[in-house]
PDB file of N, CA and C and ligand atoms in Angstrom:
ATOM      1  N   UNK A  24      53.140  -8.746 -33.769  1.00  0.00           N
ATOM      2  CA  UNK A  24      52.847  -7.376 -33.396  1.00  0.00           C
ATOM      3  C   UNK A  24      52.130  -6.676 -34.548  1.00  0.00           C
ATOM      4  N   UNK A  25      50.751  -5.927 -34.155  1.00  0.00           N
ATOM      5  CA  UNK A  25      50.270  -5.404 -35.130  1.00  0.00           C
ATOM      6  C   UNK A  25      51.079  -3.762 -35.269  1.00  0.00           C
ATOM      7  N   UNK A  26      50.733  -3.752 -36.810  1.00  0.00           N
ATOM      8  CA  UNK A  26      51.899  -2.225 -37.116  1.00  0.00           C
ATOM      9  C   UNK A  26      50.649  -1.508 -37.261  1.00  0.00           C
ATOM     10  N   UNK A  27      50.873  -0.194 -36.666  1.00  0.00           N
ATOM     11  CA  UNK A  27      49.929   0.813 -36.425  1.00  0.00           C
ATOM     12  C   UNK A  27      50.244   1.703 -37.635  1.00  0.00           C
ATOM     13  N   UNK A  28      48.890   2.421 -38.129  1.00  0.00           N
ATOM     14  CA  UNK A  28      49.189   3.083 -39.562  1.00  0.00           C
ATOM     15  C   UNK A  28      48.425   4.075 -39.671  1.00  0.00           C
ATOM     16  N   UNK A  29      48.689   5.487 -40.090  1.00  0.00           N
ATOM     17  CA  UNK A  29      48.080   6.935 -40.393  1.00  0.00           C
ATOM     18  C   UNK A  29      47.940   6.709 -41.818  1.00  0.00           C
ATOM     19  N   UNK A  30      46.883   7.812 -42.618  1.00  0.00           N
ATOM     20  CA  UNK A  30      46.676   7.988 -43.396  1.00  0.00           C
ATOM     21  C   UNK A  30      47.484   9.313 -44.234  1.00  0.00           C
ATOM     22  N   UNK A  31      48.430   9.293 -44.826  1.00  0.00           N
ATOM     23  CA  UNK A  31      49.244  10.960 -45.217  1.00  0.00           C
ATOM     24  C   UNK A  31      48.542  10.552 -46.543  1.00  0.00           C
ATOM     25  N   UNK A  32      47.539  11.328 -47.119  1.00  0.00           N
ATOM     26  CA  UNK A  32      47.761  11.797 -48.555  1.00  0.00           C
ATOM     27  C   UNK A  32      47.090  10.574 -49.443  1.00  0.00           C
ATOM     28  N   UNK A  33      46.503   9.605 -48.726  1.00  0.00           N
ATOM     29  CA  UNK A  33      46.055   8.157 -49.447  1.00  0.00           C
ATOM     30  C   UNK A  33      47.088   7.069 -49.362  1.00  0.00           C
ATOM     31  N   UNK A  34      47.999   7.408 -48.761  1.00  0.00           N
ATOM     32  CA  UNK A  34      48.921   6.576 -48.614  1.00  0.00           C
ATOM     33  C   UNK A  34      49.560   5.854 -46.553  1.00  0.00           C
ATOM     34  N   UNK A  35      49.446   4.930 -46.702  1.00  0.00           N
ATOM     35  CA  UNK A  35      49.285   4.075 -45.409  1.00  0.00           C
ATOM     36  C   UNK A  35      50.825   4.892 -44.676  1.00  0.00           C
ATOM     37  N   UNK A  36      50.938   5.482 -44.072  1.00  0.00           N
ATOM     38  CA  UNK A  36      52.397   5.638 -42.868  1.00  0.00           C
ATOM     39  C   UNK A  36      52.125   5.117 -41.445  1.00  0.00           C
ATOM     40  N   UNK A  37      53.261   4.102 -41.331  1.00  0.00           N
ATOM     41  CA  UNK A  37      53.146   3.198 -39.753  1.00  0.00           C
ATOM     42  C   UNK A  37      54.287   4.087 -38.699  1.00  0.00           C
ATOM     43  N   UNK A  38      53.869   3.763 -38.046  1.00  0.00           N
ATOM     44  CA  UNK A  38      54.441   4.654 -36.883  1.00  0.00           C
ATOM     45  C   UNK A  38      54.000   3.861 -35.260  1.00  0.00           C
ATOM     46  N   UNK A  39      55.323   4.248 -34.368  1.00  0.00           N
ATOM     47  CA  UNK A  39      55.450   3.791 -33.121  1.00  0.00           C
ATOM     48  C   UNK A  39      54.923   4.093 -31.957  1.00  0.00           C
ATOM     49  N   UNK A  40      54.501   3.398 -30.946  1.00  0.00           N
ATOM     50  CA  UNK A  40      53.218   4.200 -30.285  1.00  0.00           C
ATOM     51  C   UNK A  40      54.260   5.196 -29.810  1.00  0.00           C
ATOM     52  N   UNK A  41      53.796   6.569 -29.627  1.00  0.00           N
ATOM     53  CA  UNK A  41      54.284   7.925 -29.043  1.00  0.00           C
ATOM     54  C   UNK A  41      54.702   8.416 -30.005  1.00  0.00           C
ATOM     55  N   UNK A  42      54.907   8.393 -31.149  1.00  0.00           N
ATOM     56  CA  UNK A  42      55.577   8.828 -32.511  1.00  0.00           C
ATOM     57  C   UNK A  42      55.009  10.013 -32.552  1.00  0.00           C
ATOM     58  N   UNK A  43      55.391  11.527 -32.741  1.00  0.00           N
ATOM     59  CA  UNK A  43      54.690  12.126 -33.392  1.00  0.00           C
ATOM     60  C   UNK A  43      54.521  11.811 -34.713  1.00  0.00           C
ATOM     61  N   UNK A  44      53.437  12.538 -35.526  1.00  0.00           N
ATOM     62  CA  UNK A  44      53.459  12.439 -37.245  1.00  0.00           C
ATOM     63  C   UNK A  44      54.287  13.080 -37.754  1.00  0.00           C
ATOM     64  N   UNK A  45      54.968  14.293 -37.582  1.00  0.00           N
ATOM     65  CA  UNK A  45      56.368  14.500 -38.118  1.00  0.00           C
ATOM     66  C   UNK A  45      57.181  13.925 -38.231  1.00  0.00           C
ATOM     67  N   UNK A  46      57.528  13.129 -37.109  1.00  0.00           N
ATOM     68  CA  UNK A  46      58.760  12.266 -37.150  1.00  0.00           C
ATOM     69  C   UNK A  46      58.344  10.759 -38.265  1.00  0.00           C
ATOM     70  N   UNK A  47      57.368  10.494 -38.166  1.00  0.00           N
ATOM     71  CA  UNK A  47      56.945   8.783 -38.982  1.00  0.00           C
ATOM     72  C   UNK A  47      56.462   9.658 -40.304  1.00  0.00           C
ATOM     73  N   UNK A  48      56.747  10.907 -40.518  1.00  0.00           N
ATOM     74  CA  UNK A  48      56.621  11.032 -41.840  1.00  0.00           C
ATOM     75  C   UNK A  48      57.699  11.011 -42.488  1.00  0.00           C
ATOM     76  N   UNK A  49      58.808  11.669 -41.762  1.00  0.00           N
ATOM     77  CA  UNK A  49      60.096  11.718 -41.864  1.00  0.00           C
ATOM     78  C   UNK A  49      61.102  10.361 -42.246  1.00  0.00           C
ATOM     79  N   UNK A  50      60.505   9.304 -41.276  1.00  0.00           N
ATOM     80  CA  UNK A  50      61.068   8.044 -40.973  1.00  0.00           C
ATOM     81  C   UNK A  50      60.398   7.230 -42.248  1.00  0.00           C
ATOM     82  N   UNK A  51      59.408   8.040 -43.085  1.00  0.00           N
ATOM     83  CA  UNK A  51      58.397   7.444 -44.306  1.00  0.00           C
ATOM     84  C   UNK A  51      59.244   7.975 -45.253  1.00  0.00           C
ATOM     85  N   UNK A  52      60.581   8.671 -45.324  1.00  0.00           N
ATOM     86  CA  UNK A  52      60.653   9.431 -46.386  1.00  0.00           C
ATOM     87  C   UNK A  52      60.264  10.608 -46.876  1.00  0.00           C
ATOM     88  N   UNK A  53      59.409  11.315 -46.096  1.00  0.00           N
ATOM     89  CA  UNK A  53      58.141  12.461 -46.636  1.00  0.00           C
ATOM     90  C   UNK A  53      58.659  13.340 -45.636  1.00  0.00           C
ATOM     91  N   UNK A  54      59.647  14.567 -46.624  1.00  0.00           N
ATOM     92  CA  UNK A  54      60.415  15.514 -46.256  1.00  0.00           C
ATOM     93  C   UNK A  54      59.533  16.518 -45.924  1.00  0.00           C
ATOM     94  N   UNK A  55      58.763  16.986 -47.332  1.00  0.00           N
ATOM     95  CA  UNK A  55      57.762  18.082 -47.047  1.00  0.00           C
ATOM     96  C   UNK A  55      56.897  17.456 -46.906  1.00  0.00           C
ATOM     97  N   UNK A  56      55.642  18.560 -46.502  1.00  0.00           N
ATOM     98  CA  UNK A  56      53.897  18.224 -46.217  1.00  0.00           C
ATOM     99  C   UNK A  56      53.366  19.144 -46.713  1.00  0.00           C
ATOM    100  N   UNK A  57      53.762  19.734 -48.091  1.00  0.00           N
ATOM    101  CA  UNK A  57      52.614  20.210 -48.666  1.00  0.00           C
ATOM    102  C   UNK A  57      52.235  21.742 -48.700  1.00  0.00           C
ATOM    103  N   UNK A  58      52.064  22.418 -49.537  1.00  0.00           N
ATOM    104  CA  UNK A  58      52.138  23.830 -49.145  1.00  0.00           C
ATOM    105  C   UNK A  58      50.869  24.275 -47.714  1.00  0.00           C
ATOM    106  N   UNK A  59      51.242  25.532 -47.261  1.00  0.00           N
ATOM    107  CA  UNK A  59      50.193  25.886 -46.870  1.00  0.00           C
ATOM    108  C   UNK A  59      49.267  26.653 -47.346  1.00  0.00           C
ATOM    109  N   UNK A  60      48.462  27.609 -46.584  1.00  0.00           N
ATOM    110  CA  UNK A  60      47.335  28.541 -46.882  1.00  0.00           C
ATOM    111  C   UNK A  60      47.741  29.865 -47.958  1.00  0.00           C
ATOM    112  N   UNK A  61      49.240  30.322 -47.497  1.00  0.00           N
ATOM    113  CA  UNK A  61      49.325  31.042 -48.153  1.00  0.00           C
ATOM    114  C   UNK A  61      50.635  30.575 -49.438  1.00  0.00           C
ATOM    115  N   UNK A  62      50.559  29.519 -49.574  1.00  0.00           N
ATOM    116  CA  UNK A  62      51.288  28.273 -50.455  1.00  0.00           C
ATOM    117  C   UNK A  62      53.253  27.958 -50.624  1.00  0.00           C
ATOM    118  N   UNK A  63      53.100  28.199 -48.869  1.00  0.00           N
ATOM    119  CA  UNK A  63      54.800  27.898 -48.747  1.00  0.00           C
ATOM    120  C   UNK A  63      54.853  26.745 -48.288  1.00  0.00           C
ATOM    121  N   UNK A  64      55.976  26.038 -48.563  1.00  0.00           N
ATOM    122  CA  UNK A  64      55.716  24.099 -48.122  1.00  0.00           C
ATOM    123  C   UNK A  64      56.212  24.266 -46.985  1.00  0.00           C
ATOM    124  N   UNK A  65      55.281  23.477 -46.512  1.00  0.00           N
ATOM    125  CA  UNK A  65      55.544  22.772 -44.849  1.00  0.00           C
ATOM    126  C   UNK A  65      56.544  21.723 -44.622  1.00  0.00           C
ATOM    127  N   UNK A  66      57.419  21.423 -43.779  1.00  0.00           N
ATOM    128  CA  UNK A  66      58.315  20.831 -43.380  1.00  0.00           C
ATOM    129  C   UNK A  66      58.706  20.802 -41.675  1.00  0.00           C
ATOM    130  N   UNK A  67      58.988  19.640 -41.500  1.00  0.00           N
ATOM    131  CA  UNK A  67      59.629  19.300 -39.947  1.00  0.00           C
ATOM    132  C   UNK A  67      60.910  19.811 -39.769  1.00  0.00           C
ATOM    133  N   UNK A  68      60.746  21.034 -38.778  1.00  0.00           N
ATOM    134  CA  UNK A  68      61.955  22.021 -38.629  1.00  0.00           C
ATOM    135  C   UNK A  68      62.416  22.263 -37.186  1.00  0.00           C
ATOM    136  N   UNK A  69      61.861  22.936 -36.342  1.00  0.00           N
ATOM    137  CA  UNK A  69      62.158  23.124 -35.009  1.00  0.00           C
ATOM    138  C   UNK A  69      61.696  21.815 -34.262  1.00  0.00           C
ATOM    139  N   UNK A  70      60.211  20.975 -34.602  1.00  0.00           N
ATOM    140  CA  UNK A  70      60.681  20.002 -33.217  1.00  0.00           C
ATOM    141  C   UNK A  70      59.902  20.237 -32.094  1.00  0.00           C
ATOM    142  N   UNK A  71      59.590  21.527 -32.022  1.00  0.00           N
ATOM    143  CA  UNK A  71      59.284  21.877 -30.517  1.00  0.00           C
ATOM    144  C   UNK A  71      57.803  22.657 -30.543  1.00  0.00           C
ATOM    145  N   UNK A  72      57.250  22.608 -32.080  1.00  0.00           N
ATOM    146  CA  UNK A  72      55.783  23.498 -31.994  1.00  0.00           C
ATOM    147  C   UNK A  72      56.022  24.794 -31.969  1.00  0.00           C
ATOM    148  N   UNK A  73      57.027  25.462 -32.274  1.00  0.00           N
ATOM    149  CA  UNK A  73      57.132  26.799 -32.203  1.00  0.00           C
ATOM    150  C   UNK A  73      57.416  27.571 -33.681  1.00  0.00           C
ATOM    151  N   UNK A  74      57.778  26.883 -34.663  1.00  0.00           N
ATOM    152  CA  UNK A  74      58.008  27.730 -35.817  1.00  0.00           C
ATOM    153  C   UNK A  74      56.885  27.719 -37.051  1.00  0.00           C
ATOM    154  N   UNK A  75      55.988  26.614 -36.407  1.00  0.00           N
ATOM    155  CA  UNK A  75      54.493  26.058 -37.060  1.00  0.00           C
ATOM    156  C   UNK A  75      55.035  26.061 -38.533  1.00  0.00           C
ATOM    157  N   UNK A  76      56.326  25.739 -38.755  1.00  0.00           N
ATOM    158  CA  UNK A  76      56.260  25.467 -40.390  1.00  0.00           C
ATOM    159  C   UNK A  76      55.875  24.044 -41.073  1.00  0.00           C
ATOM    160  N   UNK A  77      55.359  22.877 -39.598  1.00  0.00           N
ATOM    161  CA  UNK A  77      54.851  21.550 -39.838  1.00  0.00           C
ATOM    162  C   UNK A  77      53.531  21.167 -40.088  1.00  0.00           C
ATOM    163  N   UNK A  78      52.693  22.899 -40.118  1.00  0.00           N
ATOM    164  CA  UNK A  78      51.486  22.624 -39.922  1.00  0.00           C
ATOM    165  C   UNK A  78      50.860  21.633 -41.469  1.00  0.00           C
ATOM    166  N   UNK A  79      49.966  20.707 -40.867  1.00  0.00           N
ATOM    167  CA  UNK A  79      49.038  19.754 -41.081  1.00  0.00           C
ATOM    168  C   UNK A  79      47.538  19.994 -40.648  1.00  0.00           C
ATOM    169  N   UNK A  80      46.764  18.978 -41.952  1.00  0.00           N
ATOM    170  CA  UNK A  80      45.269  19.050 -41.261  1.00  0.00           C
ATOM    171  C   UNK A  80      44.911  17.695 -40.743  1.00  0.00           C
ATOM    172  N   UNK A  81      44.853  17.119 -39.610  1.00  0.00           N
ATOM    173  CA  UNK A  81      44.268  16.328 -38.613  1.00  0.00           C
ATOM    174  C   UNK A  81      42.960  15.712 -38.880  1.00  0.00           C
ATOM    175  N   UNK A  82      42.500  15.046 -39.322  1.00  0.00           N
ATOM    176  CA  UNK A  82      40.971  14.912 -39.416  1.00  0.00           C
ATOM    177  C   UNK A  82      40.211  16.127 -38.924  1.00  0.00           C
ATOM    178  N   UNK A  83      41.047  17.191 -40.355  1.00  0.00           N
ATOM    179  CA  UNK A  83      39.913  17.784 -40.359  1.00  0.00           C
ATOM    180  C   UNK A  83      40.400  19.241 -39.948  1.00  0.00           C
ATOM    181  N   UNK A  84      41.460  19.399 -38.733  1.00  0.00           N
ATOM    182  CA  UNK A  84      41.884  20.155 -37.740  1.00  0.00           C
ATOM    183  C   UNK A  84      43.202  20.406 -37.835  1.00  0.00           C
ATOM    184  N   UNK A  85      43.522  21.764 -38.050  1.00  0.00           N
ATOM    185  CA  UNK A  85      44.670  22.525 -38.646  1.00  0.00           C
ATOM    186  C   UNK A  85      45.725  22.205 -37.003  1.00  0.00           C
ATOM    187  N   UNK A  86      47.047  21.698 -37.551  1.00  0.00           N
ATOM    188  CA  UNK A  86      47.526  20.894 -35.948  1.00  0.00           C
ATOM    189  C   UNK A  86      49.197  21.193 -36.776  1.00  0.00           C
ATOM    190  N   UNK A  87      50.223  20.989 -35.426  1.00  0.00           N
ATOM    191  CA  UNK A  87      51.502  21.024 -35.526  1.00  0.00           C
ATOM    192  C   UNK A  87      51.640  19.779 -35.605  1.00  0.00           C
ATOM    193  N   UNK A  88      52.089  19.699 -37.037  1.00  0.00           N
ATOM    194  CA  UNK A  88      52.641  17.784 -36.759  1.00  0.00           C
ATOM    195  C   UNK A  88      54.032  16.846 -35.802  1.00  0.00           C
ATOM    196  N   UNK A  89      55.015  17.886 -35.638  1.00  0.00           N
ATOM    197  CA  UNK A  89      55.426  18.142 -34.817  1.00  0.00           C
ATOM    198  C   UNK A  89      55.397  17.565 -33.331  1.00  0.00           C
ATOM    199  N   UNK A  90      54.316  18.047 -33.212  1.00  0.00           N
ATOM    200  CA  UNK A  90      54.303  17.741 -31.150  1.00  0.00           C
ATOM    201  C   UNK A  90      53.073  17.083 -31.668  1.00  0.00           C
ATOM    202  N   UNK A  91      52.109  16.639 -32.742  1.00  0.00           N
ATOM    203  CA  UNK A  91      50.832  15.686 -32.549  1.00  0.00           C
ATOM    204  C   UNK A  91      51.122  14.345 -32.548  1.00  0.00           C
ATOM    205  N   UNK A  92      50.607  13.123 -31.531  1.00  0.00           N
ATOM    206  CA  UNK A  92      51.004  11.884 -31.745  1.00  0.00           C
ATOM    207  C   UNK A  92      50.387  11.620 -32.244  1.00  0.00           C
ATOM    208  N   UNK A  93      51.045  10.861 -33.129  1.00  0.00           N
ATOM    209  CA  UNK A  93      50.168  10.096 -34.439  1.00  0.00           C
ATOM    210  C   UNK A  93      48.922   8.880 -33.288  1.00  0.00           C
ATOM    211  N   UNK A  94      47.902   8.475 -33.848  1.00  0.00           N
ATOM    212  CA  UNK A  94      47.276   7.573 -33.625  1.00  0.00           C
ATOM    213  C   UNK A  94      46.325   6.608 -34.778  1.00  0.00           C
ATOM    214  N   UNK A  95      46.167   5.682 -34.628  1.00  0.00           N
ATOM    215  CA  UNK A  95      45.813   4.018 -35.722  1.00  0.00           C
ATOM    216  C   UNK A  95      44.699   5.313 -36.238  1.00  0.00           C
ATOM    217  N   UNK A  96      44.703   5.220 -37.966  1.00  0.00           N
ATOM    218  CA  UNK A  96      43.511   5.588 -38.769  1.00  0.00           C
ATOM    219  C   UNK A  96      43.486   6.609 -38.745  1.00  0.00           C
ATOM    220  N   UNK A  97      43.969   7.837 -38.260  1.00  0.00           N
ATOM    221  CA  UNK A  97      43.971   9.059 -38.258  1.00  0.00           C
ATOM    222  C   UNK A  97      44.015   9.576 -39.891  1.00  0.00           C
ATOM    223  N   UNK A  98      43.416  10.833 -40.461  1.00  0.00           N
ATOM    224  CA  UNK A  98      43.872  11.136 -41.762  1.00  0.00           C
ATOM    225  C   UNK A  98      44.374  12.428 -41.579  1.00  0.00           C
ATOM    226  N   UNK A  99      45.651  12.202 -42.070  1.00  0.00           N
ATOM    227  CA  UNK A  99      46.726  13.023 -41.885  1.00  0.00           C
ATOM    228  C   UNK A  99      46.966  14.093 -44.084  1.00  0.00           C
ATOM    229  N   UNK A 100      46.807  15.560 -43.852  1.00  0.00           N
ATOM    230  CA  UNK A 100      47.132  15.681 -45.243  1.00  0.00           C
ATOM    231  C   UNK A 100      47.367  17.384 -45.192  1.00  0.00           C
ATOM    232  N   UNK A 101      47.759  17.674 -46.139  1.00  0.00           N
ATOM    233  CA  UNK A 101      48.399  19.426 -46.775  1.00  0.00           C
ATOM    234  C   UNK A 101      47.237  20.351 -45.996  1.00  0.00           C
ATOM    235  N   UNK A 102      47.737  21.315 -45.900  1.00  0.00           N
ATOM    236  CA  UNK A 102      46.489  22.110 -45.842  1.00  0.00           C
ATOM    237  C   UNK A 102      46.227  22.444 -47.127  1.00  0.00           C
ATOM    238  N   UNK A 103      46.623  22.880 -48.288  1.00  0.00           N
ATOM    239  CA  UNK A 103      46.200  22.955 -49.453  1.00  0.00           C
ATOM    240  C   UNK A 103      46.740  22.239 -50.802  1.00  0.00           C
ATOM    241  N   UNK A 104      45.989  21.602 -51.668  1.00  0.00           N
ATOM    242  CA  UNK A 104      46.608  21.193 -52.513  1.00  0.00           C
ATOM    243  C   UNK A 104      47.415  21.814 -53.350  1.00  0.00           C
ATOM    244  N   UNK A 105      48.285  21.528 -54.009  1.00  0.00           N
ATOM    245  CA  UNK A 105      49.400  21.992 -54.716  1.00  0.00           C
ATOM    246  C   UNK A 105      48.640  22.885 -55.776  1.00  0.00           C
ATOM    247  N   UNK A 106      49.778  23.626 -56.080  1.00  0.00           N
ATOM    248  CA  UNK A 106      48.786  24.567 -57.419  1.00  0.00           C
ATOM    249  C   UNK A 106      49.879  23.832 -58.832  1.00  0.00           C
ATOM    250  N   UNK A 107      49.077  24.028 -59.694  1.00  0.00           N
ATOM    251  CA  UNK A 107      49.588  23.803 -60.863  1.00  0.00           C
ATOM    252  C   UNK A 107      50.637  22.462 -61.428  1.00  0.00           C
TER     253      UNK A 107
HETATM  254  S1  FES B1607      58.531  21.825 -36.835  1.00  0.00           S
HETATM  255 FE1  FES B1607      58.326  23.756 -35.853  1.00  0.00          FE
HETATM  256  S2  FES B1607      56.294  23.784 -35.129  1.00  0.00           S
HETATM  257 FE2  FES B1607      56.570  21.793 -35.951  1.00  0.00          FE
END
């Protein structure tokens, strides 16, 4: 069986088909995701897309990691890099 794999951060995360990326980040060890825009860290909290404190950038595209299913090669990362 081939293992299916996202990109978080330069680093390979495999995940199950239907997985969201919250959860196979979670299941990776990777509690937070990174501050956001206005530089509070993101984390998998509600589950349900409603408290957007999971937000992620998608190739590219500001997304709830949350309710997004992960899919093979995707690049998954912070919305902003860390300060200092
Ligand atoms: S954890 Fe609440 S919107 Fe994703």
């Amino acid at each position: 069986m081939t293992v299916q794999a996202f990109d978080w951060m330069g680093r390979s995360i495999p995940f199950r088909a239907g997985e969201s990326i919250a959860s196979a980040l979670d299941a990776a060890g990777i509690r937070t995701f990174g501050a956001d825009t206005s530089g509070q860290e993101t984390r998998y909290f509600c589950g349900i897309g409603a408290c957007q404190c999971c937000v992620v950038r998608v190739d590219g595209v500001v997304r709830e990691a949350c309710v997004t299913t992960a899919t093979a090669g995707m690049r998954v990362e912070a919305l902003e890099k860390r300060r200092g």
